[in-house]
mmCIF file of C-alpha atoms and ligand atoms in Angstrom:
data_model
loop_
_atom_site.group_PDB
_atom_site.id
_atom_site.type_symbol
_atom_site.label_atom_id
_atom_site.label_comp_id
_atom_site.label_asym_id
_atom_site.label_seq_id
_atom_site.Cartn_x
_atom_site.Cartn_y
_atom_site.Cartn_z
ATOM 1 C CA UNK A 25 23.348 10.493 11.615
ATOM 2 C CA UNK A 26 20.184 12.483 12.161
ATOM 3 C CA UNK A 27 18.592 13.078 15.525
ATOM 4 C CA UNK A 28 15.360 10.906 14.938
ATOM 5 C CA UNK A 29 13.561 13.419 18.005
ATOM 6 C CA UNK A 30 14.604 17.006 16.048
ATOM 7 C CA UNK A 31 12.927 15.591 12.627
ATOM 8 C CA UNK A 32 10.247 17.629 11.487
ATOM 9 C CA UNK A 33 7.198 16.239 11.106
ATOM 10 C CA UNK A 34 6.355 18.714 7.441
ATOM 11 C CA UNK A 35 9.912 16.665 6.246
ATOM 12 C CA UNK A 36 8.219 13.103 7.202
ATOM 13 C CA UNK A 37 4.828 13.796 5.432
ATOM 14 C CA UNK A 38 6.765 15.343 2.619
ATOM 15 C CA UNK A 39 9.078 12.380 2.286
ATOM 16 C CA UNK A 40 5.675 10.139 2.508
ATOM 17 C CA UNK A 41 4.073 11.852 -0.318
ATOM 18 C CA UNK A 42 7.655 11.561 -2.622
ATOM 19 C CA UNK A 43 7.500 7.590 -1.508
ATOM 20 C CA UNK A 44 4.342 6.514 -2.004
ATOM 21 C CA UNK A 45 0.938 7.262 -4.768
ATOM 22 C CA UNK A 46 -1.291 5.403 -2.570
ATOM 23 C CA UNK A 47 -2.341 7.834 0.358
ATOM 24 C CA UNK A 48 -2.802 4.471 2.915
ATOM 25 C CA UNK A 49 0.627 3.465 2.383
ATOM 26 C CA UNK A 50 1.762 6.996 2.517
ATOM 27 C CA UNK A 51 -0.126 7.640 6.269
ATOM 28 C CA UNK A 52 1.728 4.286 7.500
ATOM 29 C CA UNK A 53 5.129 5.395 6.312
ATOM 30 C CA UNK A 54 4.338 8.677 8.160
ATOM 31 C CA UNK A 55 2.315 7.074 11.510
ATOM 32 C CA UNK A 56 5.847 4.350 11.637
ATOM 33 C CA UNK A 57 7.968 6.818 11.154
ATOM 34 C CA UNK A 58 6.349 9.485 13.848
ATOM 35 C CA UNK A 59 5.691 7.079 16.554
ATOM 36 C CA UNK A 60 9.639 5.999 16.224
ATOM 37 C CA UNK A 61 11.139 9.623 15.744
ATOM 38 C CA UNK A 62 9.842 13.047 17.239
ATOM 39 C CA UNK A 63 6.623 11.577 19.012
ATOM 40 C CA UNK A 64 7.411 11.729 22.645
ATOM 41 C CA UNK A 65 5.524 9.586 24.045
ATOM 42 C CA UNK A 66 4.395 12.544 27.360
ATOM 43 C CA UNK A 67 1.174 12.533 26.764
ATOM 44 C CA UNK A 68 -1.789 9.560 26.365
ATOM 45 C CA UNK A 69 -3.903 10.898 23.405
ATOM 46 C CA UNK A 70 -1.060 11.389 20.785
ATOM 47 C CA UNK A 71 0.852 8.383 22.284
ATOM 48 C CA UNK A 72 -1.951 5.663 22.272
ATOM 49 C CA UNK A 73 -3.556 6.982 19.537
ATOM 50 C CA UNK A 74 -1.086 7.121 16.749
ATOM 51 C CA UNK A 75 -0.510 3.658 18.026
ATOM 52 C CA UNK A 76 -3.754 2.343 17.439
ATOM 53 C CA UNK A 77 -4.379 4.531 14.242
ATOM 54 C CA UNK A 78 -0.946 2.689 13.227
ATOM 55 C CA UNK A 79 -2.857 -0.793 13.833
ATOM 56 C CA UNK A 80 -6.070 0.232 12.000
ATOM 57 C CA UNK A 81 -3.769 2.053 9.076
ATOM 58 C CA UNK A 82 -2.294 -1.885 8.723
ATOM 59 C CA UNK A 83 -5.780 -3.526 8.651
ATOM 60 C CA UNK A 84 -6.959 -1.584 6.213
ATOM 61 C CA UNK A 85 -3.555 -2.039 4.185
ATOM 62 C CA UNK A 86 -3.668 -5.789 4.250
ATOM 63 C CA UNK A 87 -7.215 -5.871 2.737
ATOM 64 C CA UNK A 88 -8.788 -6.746 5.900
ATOM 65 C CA UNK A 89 -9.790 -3.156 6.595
ATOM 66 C CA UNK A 90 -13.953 -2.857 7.826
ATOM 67 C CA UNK A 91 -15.722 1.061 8.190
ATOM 68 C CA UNK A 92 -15.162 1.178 11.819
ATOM 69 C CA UNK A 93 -11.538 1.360 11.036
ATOM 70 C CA UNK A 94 -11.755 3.789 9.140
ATOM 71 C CA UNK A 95 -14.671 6.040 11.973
ATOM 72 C CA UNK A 96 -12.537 4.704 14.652
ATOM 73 C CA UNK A 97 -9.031 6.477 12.831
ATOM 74 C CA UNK A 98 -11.529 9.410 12.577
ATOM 75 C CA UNK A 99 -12.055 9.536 16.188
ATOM 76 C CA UNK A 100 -8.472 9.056 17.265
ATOM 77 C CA UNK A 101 -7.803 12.060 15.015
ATOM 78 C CA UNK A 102 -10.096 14.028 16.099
ATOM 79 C CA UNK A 103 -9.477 13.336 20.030
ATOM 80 C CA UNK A 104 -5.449 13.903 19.642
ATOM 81 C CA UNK A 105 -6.377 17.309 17.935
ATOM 82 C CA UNK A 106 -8.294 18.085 20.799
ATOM 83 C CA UNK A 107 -5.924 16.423 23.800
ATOM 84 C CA UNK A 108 -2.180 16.342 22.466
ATOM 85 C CA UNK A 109 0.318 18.594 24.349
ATOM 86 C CA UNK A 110 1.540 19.963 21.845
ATOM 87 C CA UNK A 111 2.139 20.612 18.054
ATOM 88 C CA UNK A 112 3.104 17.870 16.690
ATOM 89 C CA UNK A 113 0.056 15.823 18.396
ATOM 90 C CA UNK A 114 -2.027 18.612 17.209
ATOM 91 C CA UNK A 115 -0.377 18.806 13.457
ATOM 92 C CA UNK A 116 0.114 14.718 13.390
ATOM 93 C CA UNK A 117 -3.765 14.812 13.901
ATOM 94 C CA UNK A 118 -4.455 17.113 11.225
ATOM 95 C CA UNK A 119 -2.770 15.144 8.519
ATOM 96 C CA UNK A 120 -4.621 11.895 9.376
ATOM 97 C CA UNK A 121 -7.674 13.994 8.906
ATOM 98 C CA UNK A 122 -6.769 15.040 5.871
ATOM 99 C CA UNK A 123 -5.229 11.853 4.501
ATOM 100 C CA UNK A 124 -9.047 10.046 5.638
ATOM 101 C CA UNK A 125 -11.034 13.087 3.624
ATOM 102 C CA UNK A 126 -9.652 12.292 0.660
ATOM 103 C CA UNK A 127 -11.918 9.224 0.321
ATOM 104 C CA UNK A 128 -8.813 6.577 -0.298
ATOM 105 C CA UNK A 129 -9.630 4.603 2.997
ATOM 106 C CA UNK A 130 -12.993 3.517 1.973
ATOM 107 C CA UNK A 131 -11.494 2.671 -1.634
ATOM 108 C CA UNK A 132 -9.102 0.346 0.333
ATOM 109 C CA UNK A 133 -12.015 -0.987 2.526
ATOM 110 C CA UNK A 134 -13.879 -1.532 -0.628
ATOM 111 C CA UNK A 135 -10.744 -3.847 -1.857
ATOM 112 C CA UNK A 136 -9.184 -1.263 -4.693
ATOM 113 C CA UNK A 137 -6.014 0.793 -4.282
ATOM 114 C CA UNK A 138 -6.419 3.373 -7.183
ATOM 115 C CA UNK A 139 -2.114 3.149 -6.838
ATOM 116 C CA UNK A 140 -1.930 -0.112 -7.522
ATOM 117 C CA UNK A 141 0.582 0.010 -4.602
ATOM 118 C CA UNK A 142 -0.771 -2.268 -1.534
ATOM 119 C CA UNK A 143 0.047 -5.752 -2.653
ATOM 120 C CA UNK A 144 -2.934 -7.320 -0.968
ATOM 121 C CA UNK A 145 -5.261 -5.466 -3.324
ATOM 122 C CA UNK A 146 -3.683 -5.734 -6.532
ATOM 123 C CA UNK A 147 -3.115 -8.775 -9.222
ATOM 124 C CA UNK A 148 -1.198 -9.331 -11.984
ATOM 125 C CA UNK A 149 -3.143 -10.247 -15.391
ATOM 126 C CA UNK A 150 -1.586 -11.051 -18.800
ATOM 127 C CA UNK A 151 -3.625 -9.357 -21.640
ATOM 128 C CA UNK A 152 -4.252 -11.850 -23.869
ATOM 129 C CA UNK A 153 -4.497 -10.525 -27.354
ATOM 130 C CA UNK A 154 -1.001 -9.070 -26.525
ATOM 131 C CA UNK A 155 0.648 -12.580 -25.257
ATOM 132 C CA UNK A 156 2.700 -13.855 -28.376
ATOM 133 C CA UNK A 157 3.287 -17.053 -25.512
ATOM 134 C CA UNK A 158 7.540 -16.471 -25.369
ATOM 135 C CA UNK A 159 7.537 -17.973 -22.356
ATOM 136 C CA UNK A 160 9.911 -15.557 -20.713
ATOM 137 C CA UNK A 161 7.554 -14.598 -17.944
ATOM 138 C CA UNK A 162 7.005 -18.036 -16.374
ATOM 139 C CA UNK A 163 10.802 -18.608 -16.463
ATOM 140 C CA UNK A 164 10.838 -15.479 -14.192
ATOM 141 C CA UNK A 165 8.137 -16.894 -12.122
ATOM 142 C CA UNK A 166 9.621 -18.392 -9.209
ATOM 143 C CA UNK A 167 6.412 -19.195 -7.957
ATOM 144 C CA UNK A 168 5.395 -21.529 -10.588
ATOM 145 C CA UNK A 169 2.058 -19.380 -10.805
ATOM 146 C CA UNK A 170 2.272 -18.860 -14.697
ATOM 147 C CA UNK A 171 0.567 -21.353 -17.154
ATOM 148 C CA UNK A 172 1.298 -22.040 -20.503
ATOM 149 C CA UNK A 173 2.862 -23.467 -23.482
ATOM 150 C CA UNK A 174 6.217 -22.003 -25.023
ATOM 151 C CA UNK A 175 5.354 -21.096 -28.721
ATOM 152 C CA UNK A 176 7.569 -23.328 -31.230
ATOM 153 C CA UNK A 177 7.772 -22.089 -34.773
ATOM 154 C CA UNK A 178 6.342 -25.945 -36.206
ATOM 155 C CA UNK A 179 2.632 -25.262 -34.342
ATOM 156 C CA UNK A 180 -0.283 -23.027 -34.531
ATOM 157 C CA UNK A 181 -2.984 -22.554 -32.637
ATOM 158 C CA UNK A 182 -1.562 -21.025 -29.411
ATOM 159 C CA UNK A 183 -3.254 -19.736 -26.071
ATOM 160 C CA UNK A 184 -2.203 -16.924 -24.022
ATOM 161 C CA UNK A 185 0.133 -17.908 -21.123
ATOM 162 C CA UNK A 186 -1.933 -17.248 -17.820
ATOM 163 C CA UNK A 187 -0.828 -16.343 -14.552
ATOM 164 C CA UNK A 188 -2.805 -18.150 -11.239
ATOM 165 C CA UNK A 189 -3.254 -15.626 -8.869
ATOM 166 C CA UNK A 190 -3.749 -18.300 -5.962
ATOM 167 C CA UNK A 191 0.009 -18.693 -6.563
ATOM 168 C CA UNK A 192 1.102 -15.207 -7.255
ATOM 169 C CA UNK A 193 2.711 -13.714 -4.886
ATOM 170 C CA UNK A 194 3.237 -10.539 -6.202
ATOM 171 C CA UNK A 195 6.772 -10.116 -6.634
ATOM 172 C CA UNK A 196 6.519 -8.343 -9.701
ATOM 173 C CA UNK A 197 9.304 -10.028 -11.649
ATOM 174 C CA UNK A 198 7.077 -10.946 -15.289
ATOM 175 C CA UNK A 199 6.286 -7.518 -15.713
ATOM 176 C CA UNK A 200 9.806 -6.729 -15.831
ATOM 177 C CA UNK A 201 10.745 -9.441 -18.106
ATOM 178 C CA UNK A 202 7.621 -9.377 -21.029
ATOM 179 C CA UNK A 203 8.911 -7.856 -24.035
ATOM 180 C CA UNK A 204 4.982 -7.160 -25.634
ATOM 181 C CA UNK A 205 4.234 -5.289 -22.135
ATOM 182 C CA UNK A 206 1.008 -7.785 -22.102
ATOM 183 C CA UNK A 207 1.268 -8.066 -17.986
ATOM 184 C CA UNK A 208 -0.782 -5.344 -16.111
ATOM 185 C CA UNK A 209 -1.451 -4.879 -12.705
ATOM 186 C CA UNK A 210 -4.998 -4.383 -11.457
ATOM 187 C CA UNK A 211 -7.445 -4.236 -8.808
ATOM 188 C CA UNK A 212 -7.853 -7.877 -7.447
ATOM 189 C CA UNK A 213 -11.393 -8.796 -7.934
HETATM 190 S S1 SF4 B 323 1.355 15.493 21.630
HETATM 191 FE FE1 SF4 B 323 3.433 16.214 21.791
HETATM 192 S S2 SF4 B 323 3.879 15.981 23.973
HETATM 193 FE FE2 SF4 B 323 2.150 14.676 23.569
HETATM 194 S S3 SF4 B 323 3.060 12.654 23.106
HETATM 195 FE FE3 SF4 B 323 2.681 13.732 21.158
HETATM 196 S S4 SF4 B 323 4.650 14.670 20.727
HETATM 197 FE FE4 SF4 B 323 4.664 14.177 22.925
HETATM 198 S S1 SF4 B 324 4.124 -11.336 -9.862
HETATM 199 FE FE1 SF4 B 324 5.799 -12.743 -9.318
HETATM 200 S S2 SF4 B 324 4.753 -14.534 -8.429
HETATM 201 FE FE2 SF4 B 324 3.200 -13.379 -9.534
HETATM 202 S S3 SF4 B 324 3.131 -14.296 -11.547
HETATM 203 FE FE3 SF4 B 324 4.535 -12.559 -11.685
HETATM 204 S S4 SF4 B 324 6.568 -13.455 -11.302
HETATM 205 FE FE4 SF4 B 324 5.042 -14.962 -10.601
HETATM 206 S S1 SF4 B 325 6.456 -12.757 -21.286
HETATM 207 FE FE1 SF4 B 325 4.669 -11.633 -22.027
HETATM 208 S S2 SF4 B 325 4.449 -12.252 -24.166
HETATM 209 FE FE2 SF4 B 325 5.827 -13.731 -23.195
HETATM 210 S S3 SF4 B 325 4.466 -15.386 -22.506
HETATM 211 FE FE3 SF4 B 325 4.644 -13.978 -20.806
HETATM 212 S S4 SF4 B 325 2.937 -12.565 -21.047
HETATM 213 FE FE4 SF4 B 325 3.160 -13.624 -22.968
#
């Protein structure tokens, strides 16, 4: 078993960027997996402030994210650089920095993640030109959030199955299951 304390911290940001697209996602896998592993805990600034960057990182992932998270991550940054003891404080700081300059946070704030990766920003559409109504999507479903009427070869006139996003909870299963490839994910509107 690895020693969680002896991890470097260039192996958790790489292992971030090989998880996750969405740079939000990727800054909580690395902020979760810091404050449990080589963080230390000595000193205030790095201690208290990855922890509070961790609880601003999670507003902003759940869709409920304002600018002052985002300013107030900024500041945290900025202060650990300054303050932390040592290194990894110091380096830990950097990459928030970094992650925050690359203009993803506000995307998030503004309810979009480019990725298509934080659940609470994304929803699943059927196109429907492509829709040919098999029905094998809302057998998936086992959240009863897909409308619509099997196709049977004695009837015309068919519409598009539909999926209700109030219902959706984003499990992902049609997608797998649509032979036409007519379910997309988007930004949630
Ligand atoms: S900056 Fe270094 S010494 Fe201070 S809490 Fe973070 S890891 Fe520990
Ligand atoms: S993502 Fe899951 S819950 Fe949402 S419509 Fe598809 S199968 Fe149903
Ligand atoms: S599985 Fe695809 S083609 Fe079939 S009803 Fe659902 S969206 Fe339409």
């Amino acid at each position: 078993m690895k020693d969680k304390a002896n991890i470097k911290l260039e192996d958790i940001k790489k292992e971030a960027e090989n998880r996750y697209g969405c740079i939000v996602q990727r800054s909580m896998y690395y902020i979760t997996e810091f404050l449990s592993g080589p963080m230390c805990g000595r000193c205030f600034p790095c201690s208290m402030g990855c922890y509070e960057a961790k609880i601003r990182i999670a507003h902003i992932q759940q869709g409920e994210g304002q600018e002052e998270d985002i300013d107030f991550i900024a500041k945290i940054s900025q202060q650990m650089y300054k303050s932390s003891l040592c290194k990894k404080g110091k380096d830990t700081a950097l990459y928030l920095l970094e992650w925050l300059k690359s203009g993803i946070f506000q995307e998030h704030v503004n309810h979009c993640c480019g990725a298509l990766q934080c659940p609470s920003m994304v929803q699943y559409k059927i196109i429907p030109r492509m829709c040919t109504s098999c029905g094998k999507c809302k057998d998936a479903c086992r959240f009863g959030a897909i409308a619509g009427e099997k196709r049977k070869a004695y009837m015309a006139g068919y519409l598009p199955f539909e999926i209700m996003d109030k219902k959706c909870n984003r499990c992902g299963e049609c997608i797998k299951v649509c032979p036409e490839d007519a379910i997309v994910l988007v930004c949630s509107e």
